[in-house]
Short mmCIF file of C-alpha atoms in Angstrom, two decimals:
data_model
loop_
_atom_site.label_atom_id
_atom_site.label_comp_id
_atom_site.label_asym_id
_atom_site.label_seq_id
_atom_site.Cartn_x
_atom_site.Cartn_y
_atom_site.Cartn_z
CA UNK Z 7 0.03 -0.03 0.02
CA UNK Z 8 1.48 3.41 -1.04
CA UNK Z 9 1.53 6.69 0.66
CA UNK Z 10 -1.27 9.18 0.29
CA UNK Z 11 -0.33 12.03 -1.94
CA UNK Z 12 0.82 15.21 -0.20
CA UNK Z 13 -1.77 17.88 -0.66
CA UNK Z 14 0.45 20.62 0.90
CA UNK Z 15 3.46 21.26 3.11
CA UNK Z 16 2.73 23.23 6.21
CA UNK Z 17 5.63 25.17 7.59
CA UNK Z 18 5.33 26.30 11.23
CA UNK Z 19 7.79 28.85 12.57
CA UNK Z 20 8.97 28.93 16.15
CA UNK Z 21 7.75 32.46 16.50
CA UNK Z 22 4.43 34.16 17.20
CA UNK Z 23 2.52 36.33 14.75
CA UNK Z 24 2.04 40.11 14.94
CA UNK Z 25 4.05 43.22 14.15
CA UNK Z 26 5.53 43.50 17.66
CA UNK Z 27 6.73 39.93 17.62
CA UNK Z 28 8.14 40.40 14.09
CA UNK Z 29 10.08 43.41 15.16
CA UNK Z 30 11.47 41.65 18.27
CA UNK Z 31 12.43 38.69 16.07
CA UNK Z 32 14.21 40.91 13.62
CA UNK Z 33 16.21 42.63 16.36
CA UNK Z 34 17.03 39.28 17.88
CA UNK Z 35 18.35 38.00 14.55
CA UNK Z 36 20.67 41.02 14.37
CA UNK Z 37 21.75 41.43 17.98
CA UNK Z 38 22.04 37.82 19.10
CA UNK Z 39 21.71 35.46 16.13
CA UNK Z 40 23.30 32.50 17.89
CA UNK Z 41 20.47 32.43 20.45
CA UNK Z 42 17.61 32.90 17.96
CA UNK Z 43 15.26 29.92 18.28
CA UNK Z 44 13.74 29.62 14.86
CA UNK Z 45 16.05 27.87 12.37
CA UNK Z 46 13.26 27.84 9.86
CA UNK Z 47 12.99 31.57 9.98
CA UNK Z 48 16.76 31.87 9.42
CA UNK Z 49 16.65 29.41 6.45
CA UNK Z 50 13.78 31.19 4.71
CA UNK Z 51 14.25 34.82 5.59
CA UNK Z 52 16.88 37.39 6.13
CA UNK Z 53 16.48 40.07 8.77
CA UNK Z 54 13.26 41.41 7.19
CA UNK Z 55 12.68 39.85 3.81
CA UNK Z 56 12.29 36.41 2.29
CA UNK Z 57 15.58 35.09 0.95
CA UNK Z 58 15.63 35.23 -2.89
CA UNK Z 59 16.72 31.55 -3.34
CA UNK Z 60 13.93 30.36 -1.02
CA UNK Z 61 11.38 32.53 -2.83
CA UNK Z 62 12.39 31.20 -6.21
CA UNK Z 63 12.06 27.60 -4.91
CA UNK Z 64 8.73 28.26 -3.18
CA UNK Z 65 7.18 29.85 -6.30
CA UNK Z 66 8.19 27.07 -8.62
CA UNK Z 67 7.17 24.29 -6.23
CA UNK Z 68 4.38 21.96 -7.50
CA UNK Z 69 3.37 21.19 -3.89
CA UNK Z 70 1.39 24.01 -2.27
CA UNK Z 71 2.93 25.48 0.86
CA UNK Z 72 1.28 27.17 3.80
CA UNK Z 73 3.24 29.16 6.44
CA UNK Z 74 2.09 29.75 9.98
CA UNK Z 75 3.51 31.08 13.16
CA UNK Z 76 3.21 28.73 16.11
CA UNK Z 77 0.33 30.67 17.72
CA UNK Z 78 -1.60 30.57 14.45
CA UNK Z 79 -0.93 26.90 14.02
CA UNK Z 80 -2.13 26.04 17.55
CA UNK Z 81 -5.32 28.02 16.97
CA UNK Z 82 -6.05 26.44 13.60
CA UNK Z 83 -5.07 22.87 14.29
CA UNK Z 84 -5.67 22.42 18.11
CA UNK Z 85 -5.80 18.78 19.05
CA UNK Z 86 -4.83 16.36 21.75
CA UNK Z 87 -1.66 15.58 19.84
CA UNK Z 88 -0.38 19.12 20.01
CA UNK Z 89 2.09 18.61 22.96
CA UNK Z 90 3.96 16.13 20.95
CA UNK Z 91 5.14 18.70 18.38
CA UNK Z 92 8.12 21.03 18.74
CA UNK Z 93 8.78 24.05 16.59
CA UNK Z 94 9.90 24.88 13.99
CA UNK Z 95 8.48 22.04 12.02
CA UNK Z 96 7.32 21.19 8.50
CA UNK Z 97 4.27 18.95 8.23
CA UNK Z 98 2.93 17.10 5.28
CA UNK Z 99 -0.80 17.23 4.88
CA UNK Z 100 -2.68 14.55 2.92
CA UNK Z 101 -6.42 14.00 2.53
CA UNK Z 102 -6.45 11.91 5.64
CA UNK Z 103 -3.71 12.97 8.07
CA UNK Z 104 -0.87 15.25 8.95
CA UNK Z 105 2.67 13.91 9.46
CA UNK Z 106 6.05 15.29 10.23
CA UNK Z 107 7.88 16.03 7.05
CA UNK Z 108 10.97 17.80 8.56
CA UNK Z 109 11.22 17.88 12.36
CA UNK Z 110 12.87 20.41 14.60
CA UNK Z 111 16.13 18.57 14.90
CA UNK Z 112 16.36 18.06 11.14
CA UNK Z 113 15.71 21.77 10.49
CA UNK Z 114 18.23 22.82 13.12
CA UNK Z 115 20.91 20.62 11.52
CA UNK Z 116 20.54 22.20 8.05
CA UNK Z 117 23.51 24.42 7.11
CA UNK Z 118 21.65 26.82 4.87
CA UNK Z 119 18.76 27.61 2.55
CA UNK Z 120 20.14 25.46 -0.27
CA UNK Z 121 20.19 22.42 2.11
CA UNK Z 122 16.55 23.06 3.03
CA UNK Z 123 15.61 23.17 -0.58
CA UNK Z 124 17.54 20.02 -1.41
CA UNK Z 125 16.09 18.19 1.54
CA UNK Z 126 12.48 19.10 0.53
CA UNK Z 127 13.16 18.07 -3.09
CA UNK Z 128 14.66 14.74 -2.08
CA UNK Z 129 11.77 13.95 0.31
CA UNK Z 130 9.20 14.83 -2.22
CA UNK Z 131 10.58 12.36 -4.69
CA UNK Z 132 10.20 9.41 -2.34
#
């Protein structure tokens, strides 16, 4: 029995939404980057803008992508399984379930944006 087709990838940042949180995150990235807690943010965005190489990949992807902050994710997808997830995380959504596509440890181990793109491409081919 094969896997269900992935309908979308759901990227959840280890940051909360809102202008104030965004400004604090941007300052944190500049002032103390080694203590910033969202590797996914670092891989996809510079201090303020989306990284060009990530943007190119995202726009050409055949798999839809959704991006949420952790507070938005918790509100939209509240369930009894929520405590088992850590952030940042990338989830694969099928017609029937949601599974971990790239976990926190895997994201934290990636060296750069190119590695993130490569890892997504490899996993989508499986």
